[in-house]
Amino acid sequence: MSRLLVRDLAQLATPAVPGAVLRGVALGEVEVVENAFVLVRDGLIEAVGPMTSLPSIDGDVHEVDGDGLSAIPGLVDCHTHPAFAGDRAHEFALRAAGATYEELLAAGGGILSTTRATRAAGSDALHEIVERHREAMIAHGTTTFEGKSGYGLDHDTELAQLEAVRGAGGVPTWLGAHAVPPEHPDADAYVDWLIADVLPDAARIALAADVFVERGTFDVEQARRYLRACGAAGLTLRLHGDQLSEIGAVPLAVELGARSIDHLEATSPTGVEALAASDVVGVLLPVAALYLGRPMPPARALVDAGAAIALATDFNPGSAYCESLPVVCTLACTQLGLTPAEALSACTVNAAYVLGLPDRGRLAPGLRADVVLVGAPDWRHLAYHLAGDVVHTVLREGRVVHSRA
Ligand code: NIG
Ligand code: FE
């Protein structure tokens, strides 16, 4: 038995309302305990509370001094694309000079340029790359990450990407339908091939499937066919939808009972109402909107209408080269109209729900001891300090995996 005590914390903050996924007013209800402790046993939280209620502890216990720090649940990044080779610094410069994301993709760049580099990399390199990005995520407080394929777009590289995510401890999502690679004549033929030749093997590794529903990639009918086949193979369904244009991704997500629809920068009030009346989670990715100079998603309207939302980085080399959920929380509070408490719930308990992981996302007895110690006596510095070095210490399953002390 191993025990760890984080003592004398200035604050502890955790989503307050019970429930697998928080909506409406409940999203913003965070319980704050002053002068607090977290007690861990065998990787799980044994107790949390004020120091005045700390139980007497027999036997060995490793102590961590929480003086001047505040504890929040380990952050959960439910939408990333970490298994890529190469970079897109050149395209970043072209966009800064006026080129658009859609023009670069249509000219064979964008996702397709990362696909060329990723196919050439080999699976050992992909493992190293995902592990490197995982370390960067941990340093920003992410203790659980989802990682998508979608830069292989051939059988072996798609599987190598999924293996690399799984090997690094991530939650793998198959994004075979990310773009149409040049060896297939069109999107319909490519979807046929994905379902027949890749899905049976991808479904052995991935937990979810995803598709980029957009003009120039996959339309609603192609996405429906792909997702129906993925659902029949046992995968949870997710969509990239309403990023650049609103072409029917929200109604499709609702029709298919998808777990999430991610992006929503182009979602209209009708889409907001449809999501609010459904169980589909809207995953908001404000870094991608900022990076591409697009409108921010209608986060405030979604929460006020009663929709479930989560926040994620969308970490990828093209539209969101940023591993930091604290930066996402700052954008949530300054650009999306959310409160720090709503942002915290959205990238902890609600993001864990998107990944089907009810064992994490709060600081409560019996849950995984995934804990971030924010280097300030008020936990809201998480969002308040724009791009600051806010993450002091990270515990994953009760072990210190990052510390700047
Ligand atoms: O979520 N929109 C589609 N996919 C990614 C971007 C991928 C890329 O540009 O490499 C996204 O933004
Ligand atoms: Fe994405």
Short mmCIF file of C-alpha atoms and ligand atoms in Angstrom, two decimals:
data_model
loop_
_atom_site.label_atom_id
_atom_site.label_comp_id
_atom_site.label_asym_id
_atom_site.label_seq_id
_atom_site.Cartn_x
_atom_site.Cartn_y
_atom_site.Cartn_z
CA MET A 1 0.00 0.00 0.00
CA SER A 2 1.38 3.43 -0.91
CA ARG A 3 0.04 6.65 0.51
CA LEU A 4 0.61 10.29 -0.36
CA LEU A 5 -0.67 13.40 1.39
CA VAL A 6 -0.78 16.85 -0.17
CA ARG A 7 -1.16 19.09 2.88
CA ASP A 8 -1.69 22.75 3.72
CA LEU A 9 -3.07 23.68 0.30
CA ALA A 10 -4.25 27.27 0.08
CA GLN A 11 -7.28 26.01 -1.89
CA LEU A 12 -8.81 22.94 -3.45
CA ALA A 13 -11.36 23.36 -6.26
CA THR A 14 -13.51 20.66 -7.86
CA PRO A 15 -16.74 20.48 -9.88
CA ALA A 16 -19.41 20.42 -7.19
CA VAL A 17 -22.56 18.89 -8.65
CA PRO A 18 -22.72 15.09 -9.02
CA GLY A 19 -23.51 13.63 -12.44
CA ALA A 20 -21.66 12.16 -15.39
CA VAL A 21 -21.95 15.35 -17.45
CA LEU A 22 -22.75 18.87 -16.23
CA ARG A 23 -25.10 21.29 -18.02
CA GLY A 24 -26.56 24.71 -17.43
CA VAL A 25 -26.02 26.24 -14.00
CA ALA A 26 -24.40 23.04 -12.71
CA LEU A 27 -21.44 23.54 -15.10
CA GLY A 28 -20.38 26.63 -13.15
CA GLU A 29 -20.74 25.22 -9.65
CA VAL A 30 -17.27 24.56 -8.29
CA GLU A 31 -16.69 23.70 -4.65
CA VAL A 32 -13.73 25.58 -3.15
CA VAL A 33 -12.17 24.38 0.12
CA GLU A 34 -9.69 26.73 1.82
CA ASN A 35 -6.65 25.35 3.70
CA ALA A 36 -7.15 21.86 2.31
CA PHE A 37 -5.59 18.42 1.90
CA VAL A 38 -5.73 15.56 -0.61
CA LEU A 39 -4.98 12.06 0.68
CA VAL A 40 -4.08 9.36 -1.85
CA ARG A 41 -3.91 5.61 -1.38
CA ASP A 42 -2.80 3.18 -4.11
CA GLY A 43 -3.38 5.65 -6.93
CA LEU A 44 -6.89 6.63 -5.84
CA ILE A 45 -8.16 9.58 -3.82
CA GLU A 46 -8.89 8.38 -0.29
CA ALA A 47 -10.10 11.68 1.18
CA VAL A 48 -10.17 15.43 0.51
CA GLY A 49 -11.24 18.26 2.79
CA PRO A 50 -10.11 21.05 5.10
CA MET A 51 -6.92 20.46 7.12
CA THR A 52 -9.04 20.60 10.28
CA SER A 53 -10.68 17.30 9.21
CA LEU A 54 -7.46 15.48 8.25
CA PRO A 55 -7.67 11.95 9.70
CA SER A 56 -4.75 10.57 11.68
CA ILE A 57 -2.63 8.43 9.37
CA ASP A 58 -0.84 5.26 10.51
CA GLY A 59 2.27 4.02 8.74
CA ASP A 60 4.36 5.57 5.98
CA VAL A 61 3.01 8.47 4.01
CA HIS A 62 4.85 10.58 1.47
CA GLU A 63 4.04 14.25 2.11
CA VAL A 64 3.86 17.03 -0.47
CA ASP A 65 3.79 20.60 0.84
CA GLY A 66 0.85 22.47 -0.69
CA ASP A 67 1.67 25.81 0.95
CA GLY A 68 0.77 28.65 -1.41
CA LEU A 69 -0.67 26.23 -4.00
CA SER A 70 -4.17 25.20 -5.05
CA ALA A 71 -5.37 21.76 -6.19
CA ILE A 72 -7.69 21.05 -9.11
CA PRO A 73 -8.50 17.76 -10.88
CA GLY A 74 -6.00 16.60 -13.50
CA LEU A 75 -7.03 18.16 -16.82
CA VAL A 76 -8.55 15.98 -19.54
CA ASP A 77 -7.84 16.88 -23.17
CA CYS A 78 -10.61 15.13 -25.11
CA HIS A 79 -9.59 16.27 -28.63
CA THR A 80 -6.00 16.20 -29.95
CA HIS A 81 -4.13 15.12 -33.09
CA PRO A 82 -0.65 14.31 -31.68
CA ALA A 83 0.51 11.55 -34.06
CA PHE A 84 2.01 13.60 -36.87
CA ALA A 85 5.44 14.05 -38.36
CA GLY A 86 6.94 17.24 -39.79
CA ASP A 87 5.49 20.67 -39.18
CA ARG A 88 3.50 23.36 -40.98
CA ALA A 89 5.55 26.42 -40.08
CA HIS A 90 5.70 27.33 -43.78
CA GLU A 91 1.90 27.30 -44.05
CA PHE A 92 1.66 29.29 -40.83
CA ALA A 93 3.72 31.98 -42.52
CA LEU A 94 1.62 31.79 -45.71
CA ARG A 95 -1.57 32.20 -43.66
CA ALA A 96 -0.05 35.14 -41.82
CA ALA A 97 0.49 36.67 -45.27
CA GLY A 98 -3.15 36.13 -46.26
CA ALA A 99 -3.62 32.55 -47.52
CA THR A 100 -6.61 30.67 -46.08
CA TYR A 101 -6.77 27.21 -44.49
CA GLU A 102 -9.20 26.01 -47.20
CA GLU A 103 -6.98 27.26 -50.05
CA LEU A 104 -3.93 25.45 -48.65
CA LEU A 105 -5.87 22.17 -48.28
CA ALA A 106 -7.40 22.45 -51.76
CA ALA A 107 -3.87 22.95 -53.17
CA GLY A 108 -2.71 19.65 -51.66
CA GLY A 109 -1.21 21.21 -48.53
CA GLY A 110 -2.78 21.33 -45.07
CA ILE A 111 -3.79 17.91 -43.75
CA LEU A 112 -2.40 16.29 -46.93
CA SER A 113 1.07 17.78 -46.41
CA THR A 114 1.17 16.39 -42.86
CA THR A 115 -0.03 13.06 -44.27
CA ARG A 116 3.00 12.86 -46.59
CA ALA A 117 5.38 13.48 -43.68
CA THR A 118 3.54 11.05 -41.38
CA ARG A 119 3.52 8.22 -43.94
CA ALA A 120 7.27 8.63 -44.35
CA ALA A 121 8.05 8.65 -40.62
CA GLY A 122 7.61 4.98 -39.63
CA SER A 123 5.96 3.64 -36.50
CA ASP A 124 8.96 3.95 -34.14
CA ALA A 125 9.21 7.65 -34.89
CA LEU A 126 5.45 8.08 -34.38
CA HIS A 127 5.70 6.46 -30.94
CA GLU A 128 8.48 8.86 -29.96
CA ILE A 129 6.59 11.85 -31.33
CA VAL A 130 3.39 11.08 -29.40
CA GLU A 131 5.37 10.47 -26.20
CA ARG A 132 7.10 13.81 -26.65
CA HIS A 133 3.78 15.63 -27.06
CA ARG A 134 2.34 13.73 -24.08
CA GLU A 135 5.19 15.07 -21.91
CA ALA A 136 4.41 18.61 -23.06
CA MET A 137 0.74 18.06 -22.24
CA ILE A 138 1.60 16.78 -18.75
CA ALA A 139 3.71 19.87 -18.12
CA HIS A 140 0.54 21.88 -18.86
CA GLY A 141 -1.54 19.79 -16.43
CA THR A 142 -3.11 17.25 -18.80
CA THR A 143 -3.26 13.84 -17.10
CA THR A 144 -5.55 12.18 -19.69
CA PHE A 145 -5.45 12.81 -23.42
CA GLU A 146 -7.37 11.59 -26.43
CA GLY A 147 -5.39 11.28 -29.68
CA LYS A 148 -6.70 10.87 -33.19
CA SER A 149 -5.29 9.23 -36.28
CA GLY A 150 -6.10 10.96 -39.57
CA TYR A 151 -2.65 11.76 -40.95
CA GLY A 152 -2.02 8.30 -42.36
CA LEU A 153 -5.09 7.88 -44.57
CA ASP A 154 -3.67 4.49 -45.57
CA HIS A 155 -4.15 1.22 -43.70
CA ASP A 156 -0.76 0.83 -42.05
CA THR A 157 -0.13 4.45 -41.09
CA GLU A 158 -3.62 4.89 -39.62
CA LEU A 159 -3.04 1.83 -37.43
CA ALA A 160 0.47 2.99 -36.51
CA GLN A 161 -0.96 6.31 -35.34
CA LEU A 162 -3.60 4.56 -33.20
CA GLU A 163 -0.92 2.26 -31.72
CA ALA A 164 1.30 5.25 -30.97
CA VAL A 165 -1.51 7.01 -29.08
CA ARG A 166 -2.39 3.86 -27.16
CA GLY A 167 1.28 3.16 -26.44
CA ALA A 168 1.69 6.62 -24.92
CA GLY A 169 -1.27 6.00 -22.61
CA GLY A 170 -3.77 8.02 -24.64
CA VAL A 171 -7.33 7.24 -25.70
CA PRO A 172 -7.20 6.43 -29.45
CA THR A 173 -9.83 7.76 -31.88
CA TRP A 174 -9.90 6.64 -35.50
CA LEU A 175 -10.14 9.68 -37.81
CA GLY A 176 -9.80 7.79 -41.10
CA ALA A 177 -12.25 10.23 -42.71
CA HIS A 178 -10.11 13.34 -42.21
CA ALA A 179 -9.30 14.13 -45.86
CA VAL A 180 -9.31 12.22 -49.15
CA PRO A 181 -5.78 11.11 -50.08
CA PRO A 182 -4.74 11.46 -53.74
CA GLU A 183 -4.68 7.70 -54.52
CA HIS A 184 -8.51 7.51 -54.21
CA PRO A 185 -10.66 8.98 -56.99
CA ASP A 186 -13.19 10.69 -54.69
CA ALA A 187 -14.64 10.81 -51.18
CA ASP A 188 -17.28 8.12 -51.88
CA ALA A 189 -14.70 5.63 -53.08
CA TYR A 190 -12.42 6.47 -50.16
CA VAL A 191 -15.23 5.93 -47.60
CA ASP A 192 -16.04 2.56 -49.20
CA TRP A 193 -12.40 1.57 -48.88
CA LEU A 194 -12.10 2.81 -45.27
CA ILE A 195 -15.12 0.75 -44.21
CA ALA A 196 -14.01 -2.41 -46.00
CA ASP A 197 -10.24 -2.35 -45.48
CA VAL A 198 -9.38 -0.28 -42.39
CA LEU A 199 -12.36 -0.27 -40.02
CA PRO A 200 -12.09 -3.95 -38.95
CA ASP A 201 -8.50 -3.40 -37.76
CA ALA A 202 -8.96 0.18 -36.48
CA ALA A 203 -11.90 -0.97 -34.33
CA ARG A 204 -9.56 -3.33 -32.47
CA ILE A 205 -7.50 -0.38 -31.21
CA ALA A 206 -9.67 2.73 -31.27
CA LEU A 207 -12.49 3.47 -28.81
CA ALA A 208 -14.16 6.10 -31.00
CA ALA A 209 -14.44 7.15 -34.65
CA ASP A 210 -14.37 10.70 -35.98
CA VAL A 211 -15.00 12.40 -39.36
CA PHE A 212 -14.31 15.87 -40.74
CA VAL A 213 -17.70 17.05 -42.09
CA GLU A 214 -16.89 20.03 -44.29
CA ARG A 215 -17.08 21.36 -47.83
CA GLY A 216 -14.19 19.79 -49.75
CA THR A 217 -13.76 16.84 -47.35
CA PHE A 218 -16.82 14.72 -46.39
CA ASP A 219 -20.47 15.66 -46.87
CA VAL A 220 -23.29 14.57 -44.58
CA GLU A 221 -24.21 11.47 -46.60
CA GLN A 222 -20.59 10.24 -46.70
CA ALA A 223 -20.19 10.95 -42.99
CA ARG A 224 -23.44 9.12 -42.19
CA ARG A 225 -22.26 6.01 -44.06
CA TYR A 226 -18.84 6.05 -42.39
CA LEU A 227 -20.20 6.67 -38.87
CA ARG A 228 -22.97 4.07 -39.17
CA ALA A 229 -20.39 1.44 -40.08
CA CYS A 230 -18.13 2.57 -37.23
CA GLY A 231 -21.02 2.45 -34.77
CA ALA A 232 -21.89 -1.07 -35.91
CA ALA A 233 -18.26 -2.02 -35.18
CA GLY A 234 -18.70 -0.84 -31.59
CA LEU A 235 -17.01 2.57 -31.78
CA THR A 236 -18.31 5.69 -30.04
CA LEU A 237 -19.15 8.36 -32.63
CA ARG A 238 -17.67 11.86 -32.85
CA LEU A 239 -17.62 14.51 -35.57
CA HIS A 240 -15.62 17.56 -36.58
CA GLY A 241 -18.56 19.76 -37.54
CA ASP A 242 -19.49 23.40 -38.28
CA GLN A 243 -15.82 24.45 -38.25
CA LEU A 244 -15.85 26.51 -41.45
CA SER A 245 -19.41 26.05 -42.70
CA GLU A 246 -22.71 24.72 -41.38
CA ILE A 247 -23.63 21.89 -43.77
CA GLY A 248 -25.71 19.62 -41.54
CA ALA A 249 -23.22 18.12 -39.08
CA VAL A 250 -25.30 18.95 -35.97
CA PRO A 251 -28.50 17.23 -37.22
CA LEU A 252 -26.37 14.24 -38.25
CA ALA A 253 -24.72 14.05 -34.80
CA VAL A 254 -28.14 14.16 -33.12
CA GLU A 255 -29.62 11.59 -35.54
CA LEU A 256 -26.79 9.13 -34.89
CA GLY A 257 -26.61 9.69 -31.12
CA ALA A 258 -22.98 10.78 -31.38
CA ARG A 259 -21.03 11.35 -28.17
CA SER A 260 -19.74 14.71 -29.37
CA ILE A 261 -19.59 17.25 -32.15
CA ASP A 262 -16.42 19.29 -32.05
CA HIS A 263 -15.64 22.86 -33.29
CA LEU A 264 -19.05 24.58 -33.87
CA GLU A 265 -17.48 27.91 -34.91
CA ALA A 266 -20.14 28.22 -37.65
CA THR A 267 -23.13 26.93 -35.66
CA SER A 268 -26.36 28.99 -35.92
CA PRO A 269 -29.00 29.49 -33.20
CA THR A 270 -30.94 26.57 -34.72
CA GLY A 271 -27.93 24.32 -34.21
CA VAL A 272 -27.55 25.55 -30.64
CA GLU A 273 -31.18 24.60 -29.92
CA ALA A 274 -30.80 21.19 -31.54
CA LEU A 275 -27.71 20.41 -29.44
CA ALA A 276 -29.35 21.65 -26.25
CA ALA A 277 -32.24 19.24 -26.81
CA SER A 278 -29.85 16.29 -27.30
CA ASP A 279 -27.27 14.25 -25.39
CA VAL A 280 -24.49 15.22 -27.82
CA VAL A 281 -21.64 17.15 -26.17
CA GLY A 282 -20.37 20.25 -27.99
CA VAL A 283 -16.56 20.21 -27.73
CA LEU A 284 -15.28 23.76 -28.12
CA LEU A 285 -11.78 24.41 -29.47
CA PRO A 286 -11.09 28.14 -29.12
CA VAL A 287 -7.40 27.82 -30.03
CA ALA A 288 -8.37 26.63 -33.52
CA ALA A 289 -10.73 29.59 -33.95
CA LEU A 290 -8.04 32.00 -32.74
CA TYR A 291 -5.31 30.41 -34.83
CA LEU A 292 -7.32 30.48 -38.06
CA GLY A 293 -8.90 33.86 -37.34
CA ARG A 294 -12.42 32.39 -37.35
CA PRO A 295 -15.41 33.36 -35.24
CA MET A 296 -15.47 31.84 -31.77
CA PRO A 297 -18.08 29.09 -31.15
CA PRO A 298 -21.34 30.19 -29.43
CA ALA A 299 -20.32 28.82 -26.04
CA ARG A 300 -22.43 31.12 -23.88
CA ALA A 301 -25.56 30.42 -25.93
CA LEU A 302 -24.92 26.66 -25.74
CA VAL A 303 -24.52 26.65 -21.95
CA ASP A 304 -27.49 28.97 -21.41
CA ALA A 305 -29.68 26.80 -23.66
CA GLY A 306 -28.75 23.73 -21.59
CA ALA A 307 -26.34 22.00 -23.97
CA ALA A 308 -23.45 19.96 -22.54
CA ILE A 309 -20.08 21.38 -23.52
CA ALA A 310 -16.44 20.40 -23.08
CA LEU A 311 -13.23 22.29 -23.89
CA ALA A 312 -10.12 20.87 -25.60
CA THR A 313 -6.94 22.05 -27.30
CA ASP A 314 -7.37 20.43 -30.76
CA PHE A 315 -3.55 20.16 -30.63
CA ASN A 316 -2.40 19.62 -34.24
CA PRO A 317 0.25 21.04 -36.58
CA GLY A 318 -2.15 23.02 -38.80
CA SER A 319 -4.95 24.78 -36.97
CA ALA A 320 -3.94 24.60 -33.28
CA TYR A 321 -0.27 24.07 -32.48
CA CYS A 322 -0.78 24.37 -28.72
CA GLU A 323 -0.78 21.69 -26.02
CA SER A 324 -2.01 23.94 -23.22
CA LEU A 325 -5.43 23.52 -21.63
CA PRO A 326 -4.69 26.46 -19.31
CA VAL A 327 -4.45 28.65 -22.44
CA VAL A 328 -7.76 27.15 -23.59
CA CYS A 329 -9.27 28.12 -20.20
CA THR A 330 -8.02 31.70 -20.63
CA LEU A 331 -9.62 31.87 -24.08
CA ALA A 332 -12.82 30.34 -22.67
CA CYS A 333 -13.04 33.17 -20.12
CA THR A 334 -11.97 36.02 -22.42
CA GLN A 335 -13.44 34.96 -25.80
CA LEU A 336 -16.22 32.45 -25.12
CA GLY A 337 -17.96 34.21 -22.24
CA LEU A 338 -17.49 31.34 -19.79
CA THR A 339 -16.54 31.71 -16.14
CA PRO A 340 -13.36 30.11 -14.75
CA ALA A 341 -15.59 27.59 -12.95
CA GLU A 342 -17.41 26.66 -16.17
CA ALA A 343 -14.08 26.30 -17.96
CA LEU A 344 -12.76 24.01 -15.22
CA SER A 345 -15.77 21.68 -15.37
CA ALA A 346 -15.60 21.67 -19.18
CA CYS A 347 -12.00 20.38 -19.30
CA THR A 348 -12.30 17.95 -16.38
CA VAL A 349 -15.53 16.11 -15.65
CA ASN A 350 -17.26 16.88 -18.98
CA ALA A 351 -14.18 16.06 -21.04
CA ALA A 352 -13.85 12.77 -19.14
CA TYR A 353 -17.49 12.04 -20.03
CA VAL A 354 -16.70 12.58 -23.73
CA LEU A 355 -14.01 9.90 -23.39
CA GLY A 356 -16.25 7.53 -21.40
CA LEU A 357 -14.04 7.77 -18.28
CA PRO A 358 -16.22 8.25 -15.18
CA ASP A 359 -13.28 7.42 -12.87
CA ARG A 360 -11.70 10.90 -13.16
CA GLY A 361 -12.39 14.62 -13.57
CA ARG A 362 -13.15 15.53 -9.93
CA LEU A 363 -11.35 15.52 -6.60
CA ALA A 364 -13.50 13.04 -4.69
CA PRO A 365 -12.90 9.79 -2.77
CA GLY A 366 -12.63 6.68 -4.94
CA LEU A 367 -11.62 8.52 -8.13
CA ARG A 368 -8.20 8.36 -9.77
CA ALA A 369 -5.67 10.52 -7.96
CA ASP A 370 -5.03 12.75 -10.98
CA VAL A 371 -4.32 16.16 -9.46
CA VAL A 372 -2.83 19.44 -10.67
CA LEU A 373 -1.28 21.80 -8.14
CA VAL A 374 -1.63 25.32 -9.52
CA GLY A 375 1.28 27.54 -8.48
CA ALA A 376 -0.89 30.21 -6.89
CA PRO A 377 -3.12 30.43 -3.79
CA ASP A 378 -6.23 31.07 -5.95
CA TRP A 379 -7.06 28.22 -8.39
CA ARG A 380 -8.46 30.71 -10.92
CA HIS A 381 -4.89 31.62 -11.90
CA LEU A 382 -5.33 28.56 -14.16
CA ALA A 383 -7.29 30.79 -16.54
CA TYR A 384 -6.26 34.22 -15.29
CA HIS A 385 -2.52 34.00 -16.09
CA LEU A 386 -2.43 34.05 -19.90
CA ALA A 387 0.19 31.53 -21.06
CA GLY A 388 1.76 31.72 -17.59
CA ASP A 389 3.74 28.95 -15.94
CA VAL A 390 0.73 28.06 -13.78
CA VAL A 391 1.25 24.31 -13.40
CA HIS A 392 3.45 23.66 -10.37
CA THR A 393 3.09 19.90 -9.81
CA VAL A 394 1.15 17.12 -11.54
CA LEU A 395 0.09 13.82 -9.96
CA ARG A 396 -1.15 10.97 -12.13
CA GLU A 397 -2.62 8.00 -10.30
CA GLY A 398 -1.00 9.38 -7.15
CA ARG A 399 2.52 9.64 -8.60
CA VAL A 400 4.34 12.91 -9.20
CA VAL A 401 4.85 13.01 -12.98
CA HIS A 402 5.82 16.68 -13.25
CA SER A 403 7.15 19.21 -10.79
CA ARG A 404 8.75 22.58 -11.28
CA ALA A 405 9.81 22.75 -7.64
O1 NIG B 1 -9.55 19.90 -35.87
N1 NIG B 1 -10.43 20.38 -39.07
C1 NIG B 1 -9.89 19.34 -39.20
N2 NIG B 1 -8.89 18.81 -38.48
C2 NIG B 1 -8.04 19.52 -37.58
C3 NIG B 1 -6.95 20.22 -38.29
C4 NIG B 1 -6.02 19.28 -38.89
C5 NIG B 1 -4.88 19.94 -39.61
O2 NIG B 1 -5.00 21.07 -40.12
O3 NIG B 1 -3.85 19.26 -39.70
C6 NIG B 1 -8.81 20.43 -36.69
O4 NIG B 1 -8.73 21.66 -36.74
FE FE B 2 -9.50 18.45 -34.53
#
